[in-house]
PDB file of C-alpha atoms and ligand atoms in Angstrom:
ATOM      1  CA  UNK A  30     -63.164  99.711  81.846  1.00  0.00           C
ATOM      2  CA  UNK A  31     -61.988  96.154  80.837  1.00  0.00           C
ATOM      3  CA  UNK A  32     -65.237  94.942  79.212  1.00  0.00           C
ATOM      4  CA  UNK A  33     -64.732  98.306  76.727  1.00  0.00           C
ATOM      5  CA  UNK A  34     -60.873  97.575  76.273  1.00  0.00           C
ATOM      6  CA  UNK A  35     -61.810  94.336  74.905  1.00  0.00           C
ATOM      7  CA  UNK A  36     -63.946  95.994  71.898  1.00  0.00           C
ATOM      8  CA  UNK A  37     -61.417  98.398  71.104  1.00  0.00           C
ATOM      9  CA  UNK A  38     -58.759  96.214  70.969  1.00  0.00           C
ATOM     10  CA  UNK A  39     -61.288  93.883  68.867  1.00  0.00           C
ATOM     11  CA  UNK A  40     -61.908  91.244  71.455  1.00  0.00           C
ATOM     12  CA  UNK A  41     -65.801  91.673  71.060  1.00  0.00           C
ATOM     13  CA  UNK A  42     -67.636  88.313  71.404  1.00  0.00           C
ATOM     14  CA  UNK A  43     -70.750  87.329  69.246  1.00  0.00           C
ATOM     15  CA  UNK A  44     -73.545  86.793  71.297  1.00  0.00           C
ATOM     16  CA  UNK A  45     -77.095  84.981  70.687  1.00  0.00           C
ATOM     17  CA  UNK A  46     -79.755  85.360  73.031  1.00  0.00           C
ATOM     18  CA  UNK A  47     -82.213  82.855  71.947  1.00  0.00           C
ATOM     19  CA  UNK A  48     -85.520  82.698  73.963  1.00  0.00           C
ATOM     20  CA  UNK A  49     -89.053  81.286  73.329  1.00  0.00           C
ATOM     21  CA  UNK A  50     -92.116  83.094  75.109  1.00  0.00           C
ATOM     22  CA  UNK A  51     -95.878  83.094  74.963  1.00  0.00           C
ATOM     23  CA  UNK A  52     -97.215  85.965  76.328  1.00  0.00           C
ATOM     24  CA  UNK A  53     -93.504  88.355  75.935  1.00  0.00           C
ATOM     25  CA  UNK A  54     -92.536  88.423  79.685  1.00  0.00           C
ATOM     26  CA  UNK A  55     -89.617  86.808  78.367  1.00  0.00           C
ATOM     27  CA  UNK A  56     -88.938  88.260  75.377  1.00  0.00           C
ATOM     28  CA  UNK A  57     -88.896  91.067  77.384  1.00  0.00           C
ATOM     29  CA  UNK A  58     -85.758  89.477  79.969  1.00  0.00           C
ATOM     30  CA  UNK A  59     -83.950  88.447  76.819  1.00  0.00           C
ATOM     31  CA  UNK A  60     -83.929  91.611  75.091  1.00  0.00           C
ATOM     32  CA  UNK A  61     -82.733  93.365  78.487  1.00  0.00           C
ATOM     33  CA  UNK A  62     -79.844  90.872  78.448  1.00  0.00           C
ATOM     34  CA  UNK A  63     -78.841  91.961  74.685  1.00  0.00           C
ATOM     35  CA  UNK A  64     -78.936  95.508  75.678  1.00  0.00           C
ATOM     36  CA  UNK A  65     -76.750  94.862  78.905  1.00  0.00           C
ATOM     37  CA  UNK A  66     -73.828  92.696  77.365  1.00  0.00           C
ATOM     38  CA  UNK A  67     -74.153  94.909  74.213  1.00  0.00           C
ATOM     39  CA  UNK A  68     -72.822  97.661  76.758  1.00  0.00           C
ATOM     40  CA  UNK A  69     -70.358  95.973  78.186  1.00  0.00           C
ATOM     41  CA  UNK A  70     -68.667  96.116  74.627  1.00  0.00           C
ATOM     42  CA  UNK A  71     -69.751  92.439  73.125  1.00  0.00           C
ATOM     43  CA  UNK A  72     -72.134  92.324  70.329  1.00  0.00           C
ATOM     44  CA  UNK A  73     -75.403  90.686  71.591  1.00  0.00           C
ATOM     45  CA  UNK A  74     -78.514  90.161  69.265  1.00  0.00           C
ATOM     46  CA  UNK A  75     -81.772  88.901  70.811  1.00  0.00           C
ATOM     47  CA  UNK A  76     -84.399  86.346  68.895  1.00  0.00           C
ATOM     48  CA  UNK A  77     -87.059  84.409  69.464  1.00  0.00           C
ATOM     49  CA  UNK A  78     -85.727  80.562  69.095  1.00  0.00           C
ATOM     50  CA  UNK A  79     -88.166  79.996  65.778  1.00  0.00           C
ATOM     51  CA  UNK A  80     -86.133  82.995  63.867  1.00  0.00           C
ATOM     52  CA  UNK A  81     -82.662  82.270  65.718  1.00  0.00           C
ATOM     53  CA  UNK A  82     -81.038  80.343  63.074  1.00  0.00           C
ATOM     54  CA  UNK A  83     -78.141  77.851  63.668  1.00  0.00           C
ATOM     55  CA  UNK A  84     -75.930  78.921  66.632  1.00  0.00           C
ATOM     56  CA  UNK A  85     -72.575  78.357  64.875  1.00  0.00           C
ATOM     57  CA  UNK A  86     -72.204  81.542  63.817  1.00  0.00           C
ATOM     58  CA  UNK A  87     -72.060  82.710  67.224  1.00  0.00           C
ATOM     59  CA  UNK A  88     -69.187  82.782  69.874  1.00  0.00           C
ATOM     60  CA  UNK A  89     -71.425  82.736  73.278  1.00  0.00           C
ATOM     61  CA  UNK A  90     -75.358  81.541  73.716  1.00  0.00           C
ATOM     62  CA  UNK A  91     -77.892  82.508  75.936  1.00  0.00           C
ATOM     63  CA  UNK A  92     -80.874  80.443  75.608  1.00  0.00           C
ATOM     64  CA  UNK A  93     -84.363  80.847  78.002  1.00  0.00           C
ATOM     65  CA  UNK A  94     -87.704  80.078  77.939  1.00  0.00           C
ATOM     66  CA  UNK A  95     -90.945  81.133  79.731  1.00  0.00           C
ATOM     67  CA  UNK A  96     -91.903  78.076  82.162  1.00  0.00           C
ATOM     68  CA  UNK A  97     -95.652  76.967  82.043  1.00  0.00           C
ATOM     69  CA  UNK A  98     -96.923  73.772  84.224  1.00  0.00           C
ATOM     70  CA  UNK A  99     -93.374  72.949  85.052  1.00  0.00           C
ATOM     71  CA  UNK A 100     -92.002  73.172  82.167  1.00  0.00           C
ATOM     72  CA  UNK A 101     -90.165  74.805  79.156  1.00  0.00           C
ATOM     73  CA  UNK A 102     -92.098  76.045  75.850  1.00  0.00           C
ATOM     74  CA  UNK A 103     -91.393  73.273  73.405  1.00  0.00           C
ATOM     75  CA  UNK A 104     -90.113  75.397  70.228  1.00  0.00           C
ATOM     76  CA  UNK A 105     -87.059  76.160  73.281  1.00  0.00           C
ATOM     77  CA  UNK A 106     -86.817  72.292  74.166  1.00  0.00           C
ATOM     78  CA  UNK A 107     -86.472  71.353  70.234  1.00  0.00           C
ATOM     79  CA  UNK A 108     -83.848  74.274  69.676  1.00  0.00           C
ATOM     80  CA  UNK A 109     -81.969  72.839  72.100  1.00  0.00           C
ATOM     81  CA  UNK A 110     -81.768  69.358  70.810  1.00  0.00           C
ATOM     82  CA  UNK A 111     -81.886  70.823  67.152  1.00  0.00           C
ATOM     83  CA  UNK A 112     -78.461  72.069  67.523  1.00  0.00           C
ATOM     84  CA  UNK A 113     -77.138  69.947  70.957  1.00  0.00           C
ATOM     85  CA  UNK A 114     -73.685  69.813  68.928  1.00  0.00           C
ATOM     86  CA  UNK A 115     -73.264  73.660  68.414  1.00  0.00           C
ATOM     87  CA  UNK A 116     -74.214  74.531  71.833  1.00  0.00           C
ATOM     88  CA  UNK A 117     -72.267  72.355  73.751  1.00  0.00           C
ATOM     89  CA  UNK A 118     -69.564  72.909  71.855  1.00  0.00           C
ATOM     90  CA  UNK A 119     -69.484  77.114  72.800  1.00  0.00           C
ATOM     91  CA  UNK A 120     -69.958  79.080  76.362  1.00  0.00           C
ATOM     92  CA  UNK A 121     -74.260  78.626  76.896  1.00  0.00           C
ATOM     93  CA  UNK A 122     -76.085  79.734  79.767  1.00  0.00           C
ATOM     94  CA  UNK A 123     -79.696  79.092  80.030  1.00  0.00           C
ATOM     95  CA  UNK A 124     -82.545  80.833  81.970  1.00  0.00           C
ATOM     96  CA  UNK A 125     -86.080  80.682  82.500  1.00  0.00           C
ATOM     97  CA  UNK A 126     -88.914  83.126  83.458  1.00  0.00           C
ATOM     98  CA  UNK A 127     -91.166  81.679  85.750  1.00  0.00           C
ATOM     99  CA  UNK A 128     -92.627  82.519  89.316  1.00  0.00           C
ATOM    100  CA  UNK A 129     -94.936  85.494  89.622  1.00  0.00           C
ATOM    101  CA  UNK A 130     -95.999  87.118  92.523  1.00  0.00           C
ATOM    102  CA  UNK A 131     -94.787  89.363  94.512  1.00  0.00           C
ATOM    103  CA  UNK A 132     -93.345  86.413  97.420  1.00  0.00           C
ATOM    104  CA  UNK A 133     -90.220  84.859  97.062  1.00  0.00           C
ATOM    105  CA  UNK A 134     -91.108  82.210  98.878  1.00  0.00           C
ATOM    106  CA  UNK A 135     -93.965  79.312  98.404  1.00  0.00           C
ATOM    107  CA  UNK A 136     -96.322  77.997 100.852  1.00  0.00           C
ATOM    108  CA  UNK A 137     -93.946  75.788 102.313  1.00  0.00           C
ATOM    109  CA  UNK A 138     -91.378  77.942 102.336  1.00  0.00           C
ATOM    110  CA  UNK A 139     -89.240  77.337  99.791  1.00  0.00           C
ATOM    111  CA  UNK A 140     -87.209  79.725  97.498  1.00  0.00           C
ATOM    112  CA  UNK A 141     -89.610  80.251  94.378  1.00  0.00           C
ATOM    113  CA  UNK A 142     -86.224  80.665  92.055  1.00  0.00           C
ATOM    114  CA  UNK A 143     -85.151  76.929  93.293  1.00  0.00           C
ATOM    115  CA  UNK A 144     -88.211  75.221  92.983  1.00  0.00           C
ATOM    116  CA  UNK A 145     -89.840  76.220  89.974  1.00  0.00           C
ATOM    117  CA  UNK A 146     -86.673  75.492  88.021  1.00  0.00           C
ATOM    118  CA  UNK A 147     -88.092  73.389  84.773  1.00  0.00           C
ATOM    119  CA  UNK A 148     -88.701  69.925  84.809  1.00  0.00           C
ATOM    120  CA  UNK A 149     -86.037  69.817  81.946  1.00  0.00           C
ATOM    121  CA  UNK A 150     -83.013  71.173  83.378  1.00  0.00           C
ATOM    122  CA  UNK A 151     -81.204  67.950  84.455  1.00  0.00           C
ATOM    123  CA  UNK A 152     -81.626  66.836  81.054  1.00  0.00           C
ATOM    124  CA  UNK A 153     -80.365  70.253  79.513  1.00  0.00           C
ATOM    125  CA  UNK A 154     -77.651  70.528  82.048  1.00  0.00           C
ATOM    126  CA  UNK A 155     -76.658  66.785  80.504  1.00  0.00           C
ATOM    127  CA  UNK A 156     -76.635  67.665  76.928  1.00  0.00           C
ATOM    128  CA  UNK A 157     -75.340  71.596  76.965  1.00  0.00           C
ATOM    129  CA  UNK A 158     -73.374  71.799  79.823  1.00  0.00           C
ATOM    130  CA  UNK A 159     -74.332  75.284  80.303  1.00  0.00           C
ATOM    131  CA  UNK A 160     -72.134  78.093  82.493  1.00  0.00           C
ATOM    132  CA  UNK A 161     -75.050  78.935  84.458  1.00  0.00           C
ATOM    133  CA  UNK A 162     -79.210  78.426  85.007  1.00  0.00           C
ATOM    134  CA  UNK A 163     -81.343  81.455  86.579  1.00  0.00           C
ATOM    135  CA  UNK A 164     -84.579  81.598  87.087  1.00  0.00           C
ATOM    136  CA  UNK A 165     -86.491  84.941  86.636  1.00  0.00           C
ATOM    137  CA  UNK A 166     -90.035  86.454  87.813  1.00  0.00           C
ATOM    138  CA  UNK A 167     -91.804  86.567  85.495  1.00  0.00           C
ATOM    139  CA  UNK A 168     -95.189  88.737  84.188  1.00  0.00           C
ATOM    140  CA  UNK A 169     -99.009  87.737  83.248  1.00  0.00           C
ATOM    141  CA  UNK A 170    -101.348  89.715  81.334  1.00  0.00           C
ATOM    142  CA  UNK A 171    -104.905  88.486  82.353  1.00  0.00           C
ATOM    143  CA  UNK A 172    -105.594  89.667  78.563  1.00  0.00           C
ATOM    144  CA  UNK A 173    -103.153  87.545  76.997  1.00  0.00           C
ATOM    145  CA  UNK A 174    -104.379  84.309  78.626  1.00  0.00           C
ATOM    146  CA  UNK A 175    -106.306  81.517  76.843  1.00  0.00           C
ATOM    147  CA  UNK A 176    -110.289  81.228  78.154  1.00  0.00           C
ATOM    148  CA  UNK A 177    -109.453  78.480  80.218  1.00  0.00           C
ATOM    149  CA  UNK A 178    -107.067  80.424  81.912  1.00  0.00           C
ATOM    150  CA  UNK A 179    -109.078  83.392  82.082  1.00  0.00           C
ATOM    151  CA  UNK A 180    -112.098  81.428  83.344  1.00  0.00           C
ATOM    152  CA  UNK A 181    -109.746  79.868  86.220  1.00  0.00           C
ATOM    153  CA  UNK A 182    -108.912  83.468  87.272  1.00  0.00           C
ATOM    154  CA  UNK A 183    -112.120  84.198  88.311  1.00  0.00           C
ATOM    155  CA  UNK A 184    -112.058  81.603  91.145  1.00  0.00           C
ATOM    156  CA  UNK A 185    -110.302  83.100  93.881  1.00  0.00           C
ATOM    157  CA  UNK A 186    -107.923  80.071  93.653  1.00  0.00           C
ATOM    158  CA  UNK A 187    -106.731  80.668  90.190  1.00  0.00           C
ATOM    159  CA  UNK A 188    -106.108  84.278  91.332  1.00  0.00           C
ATOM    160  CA  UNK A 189    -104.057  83.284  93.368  1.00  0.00           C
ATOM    161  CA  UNK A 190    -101.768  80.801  91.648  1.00  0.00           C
ATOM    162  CA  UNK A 191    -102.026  83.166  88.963  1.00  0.00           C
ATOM    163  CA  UNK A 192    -101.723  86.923  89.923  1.00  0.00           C
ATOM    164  CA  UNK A 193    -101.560  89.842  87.807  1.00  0.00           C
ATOM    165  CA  UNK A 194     -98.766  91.841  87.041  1.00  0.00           C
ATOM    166  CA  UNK A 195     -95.001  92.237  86.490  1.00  0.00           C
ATOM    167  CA  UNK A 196     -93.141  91.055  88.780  1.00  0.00           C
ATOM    168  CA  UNK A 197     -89.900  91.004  86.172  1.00  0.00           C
ATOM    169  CA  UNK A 198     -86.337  91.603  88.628  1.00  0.00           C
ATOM    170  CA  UNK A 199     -84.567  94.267  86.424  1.00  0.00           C
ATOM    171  CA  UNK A 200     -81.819  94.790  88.354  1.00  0.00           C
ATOM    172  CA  UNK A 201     -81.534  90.662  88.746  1.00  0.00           C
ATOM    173  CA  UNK A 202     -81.503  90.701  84.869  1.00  0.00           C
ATOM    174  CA  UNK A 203     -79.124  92.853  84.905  1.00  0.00           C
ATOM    175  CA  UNK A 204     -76.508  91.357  87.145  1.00  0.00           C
ATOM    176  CA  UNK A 205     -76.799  88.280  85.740  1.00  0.00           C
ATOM    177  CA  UNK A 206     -75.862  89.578  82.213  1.00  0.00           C
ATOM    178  CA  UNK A 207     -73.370  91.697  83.396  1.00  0.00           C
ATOM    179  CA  UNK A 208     -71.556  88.437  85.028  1.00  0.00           C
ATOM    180  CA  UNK A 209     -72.216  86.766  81.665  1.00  0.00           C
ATOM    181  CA  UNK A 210     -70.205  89.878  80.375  1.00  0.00           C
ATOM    182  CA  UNK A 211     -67.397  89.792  82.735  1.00  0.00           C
ATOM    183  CA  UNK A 212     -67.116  86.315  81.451  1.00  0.00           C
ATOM    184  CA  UNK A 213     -67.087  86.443  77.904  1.00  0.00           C
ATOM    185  CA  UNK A 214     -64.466  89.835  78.426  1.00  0.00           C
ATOM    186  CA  UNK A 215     -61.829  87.119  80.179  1.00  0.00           C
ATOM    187  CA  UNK A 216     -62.764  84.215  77.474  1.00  0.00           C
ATOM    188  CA  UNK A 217     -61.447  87.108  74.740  1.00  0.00           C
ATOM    189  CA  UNK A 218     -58.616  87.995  76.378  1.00  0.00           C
ATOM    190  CA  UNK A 219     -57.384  84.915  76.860  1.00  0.00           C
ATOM    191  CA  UNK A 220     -58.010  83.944  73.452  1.00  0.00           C
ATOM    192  CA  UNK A 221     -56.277  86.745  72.141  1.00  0.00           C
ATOM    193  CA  UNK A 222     -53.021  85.577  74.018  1.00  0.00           C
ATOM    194  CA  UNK A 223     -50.219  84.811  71.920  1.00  0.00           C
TER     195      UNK A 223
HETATM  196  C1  FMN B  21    -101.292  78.801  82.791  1.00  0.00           C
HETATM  197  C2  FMN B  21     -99.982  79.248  83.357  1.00  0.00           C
HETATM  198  C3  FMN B  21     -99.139  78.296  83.922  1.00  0.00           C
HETATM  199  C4  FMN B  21     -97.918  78.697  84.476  1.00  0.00           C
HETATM  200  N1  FMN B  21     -97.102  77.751  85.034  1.00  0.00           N
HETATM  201  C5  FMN B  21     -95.949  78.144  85.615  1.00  0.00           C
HETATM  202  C6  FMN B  21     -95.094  77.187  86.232  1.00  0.00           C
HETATM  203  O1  FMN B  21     -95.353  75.991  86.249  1.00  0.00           O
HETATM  204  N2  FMN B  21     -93.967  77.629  86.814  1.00  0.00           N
HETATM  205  C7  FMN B  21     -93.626  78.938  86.839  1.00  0.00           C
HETATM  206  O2  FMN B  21     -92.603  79.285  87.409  1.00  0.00           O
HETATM  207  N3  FMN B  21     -94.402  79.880  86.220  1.00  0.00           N
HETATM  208  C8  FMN B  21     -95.542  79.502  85.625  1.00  0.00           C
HETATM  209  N4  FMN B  21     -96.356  80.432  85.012  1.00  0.00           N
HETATM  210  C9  FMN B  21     -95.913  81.841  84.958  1.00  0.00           C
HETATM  211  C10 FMN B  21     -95.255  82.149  83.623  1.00  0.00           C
HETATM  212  O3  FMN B  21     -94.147  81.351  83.428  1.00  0.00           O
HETATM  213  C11 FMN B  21     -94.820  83.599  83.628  1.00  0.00           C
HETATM  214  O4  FMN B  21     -96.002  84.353  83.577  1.00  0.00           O
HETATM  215  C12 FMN B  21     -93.873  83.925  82.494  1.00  0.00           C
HETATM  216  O5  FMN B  21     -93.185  85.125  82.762  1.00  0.00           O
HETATM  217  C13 FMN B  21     -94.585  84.036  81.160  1.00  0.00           C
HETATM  218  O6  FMN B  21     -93.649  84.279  80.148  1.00  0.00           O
HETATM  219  P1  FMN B  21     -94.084  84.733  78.682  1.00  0.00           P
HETATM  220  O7  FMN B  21     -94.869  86.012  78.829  1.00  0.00           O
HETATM  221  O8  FMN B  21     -92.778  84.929  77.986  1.00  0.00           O
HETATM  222  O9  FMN B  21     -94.893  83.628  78.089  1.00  0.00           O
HETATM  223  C14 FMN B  21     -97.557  80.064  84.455  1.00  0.00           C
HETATM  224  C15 FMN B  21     -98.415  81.011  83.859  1.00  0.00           C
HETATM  225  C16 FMN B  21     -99.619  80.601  83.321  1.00  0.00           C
HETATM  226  C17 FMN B  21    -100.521  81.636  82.698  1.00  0.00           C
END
């Protein structure tokens, strides 16, 4: 296979998947993306933004965030400004983890992965000028929410704008890595040219 090729013949990238999440839905996404460039021969670490360290030191970064009221978690919007220069200046794609439910459409409609994209994104597409931005299902824990939250579930309402469960696209995950992978593979070899 090409993508295996590229670590024998030492053409393995360096990859950081940075994300920041609350309740570990996304966590969860990032660590599956590790696991699925790792096997495609690169060397992928995952870490929560607040224990990432400077990107610099990587060749490739993945950086997502869970979204909440429209927007990213703001330990992922200062990592992103913290180090603007390093990113932008290396292959980034971003995602976020998001919609839950078991639609993929809203009331009105729409594609749930289009319109829940974060409030953020032109801005991050302006300073990172990432590869690529998906946006993941997501999960919610009714046990892992503040009372507020909690107390809003038990209108029928808040139920619905927030259901239980995981909702988490594995094999969306998945491809979308796997195409970061395929990526990085041709990025090697072409560095590797004489
Ligand atoms: C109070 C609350 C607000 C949320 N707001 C949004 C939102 O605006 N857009 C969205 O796509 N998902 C929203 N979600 C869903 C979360 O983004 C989703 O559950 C995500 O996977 C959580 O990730 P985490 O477990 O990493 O924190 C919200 C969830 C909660 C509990």
């Amino acid at each position: 296979m090409e993508e295996s090729s590229a670590l024998t013949k030492g053409l393995a990238m360096n990859v950081l998947v940075a994300h920041a999440s609350r309740a570990g839905a996304t966590a969860g996404i990032a660590e599956r993306i590790a696991a699925t460039i790792s096997s495609s021969g690169h060397e992928a670490v995952a870490r929560e933004v607040a224990h990432a360290g400077d990107p610099s030191g990587y060749d490739a970064v993945v950086l997502g965030s869970a979204v909440y009221m429209g927007h990213w978690l703001k330990q992922a919007k200062a990592y992103a400004e913290q180090h603007r220069h390093a990113l932008s200046s290396r292959p980034v794609w971003l995602f976020s983890s998001g919609p839950i439910g078991t639609s993929r459409v809203d009331d009105r409609g729409h594609d749930l992965l289009e319109v829940t994209a974060p409030q953020e994104l032109p801005d991050l597409v302006e300073a990172l000028r990432p590869r690529d931005h998906h946006v993941f299902f997501g999960a919610l824990d009714p046990t892992k929410l503040s009372l507020a939250h909690r107390a809003l579930r038990r209108l029928p309402t808040g139920r619905k704008l927030l259901p239980e469960g995981d909702f988490r696209d594995w094999q969306d995950v998945e491809r979308w890595a796997a195409e970061i992978a395929t990526q990085l593979s041709a990025a090697a070899r072409e560095e590797s040219r004489p």
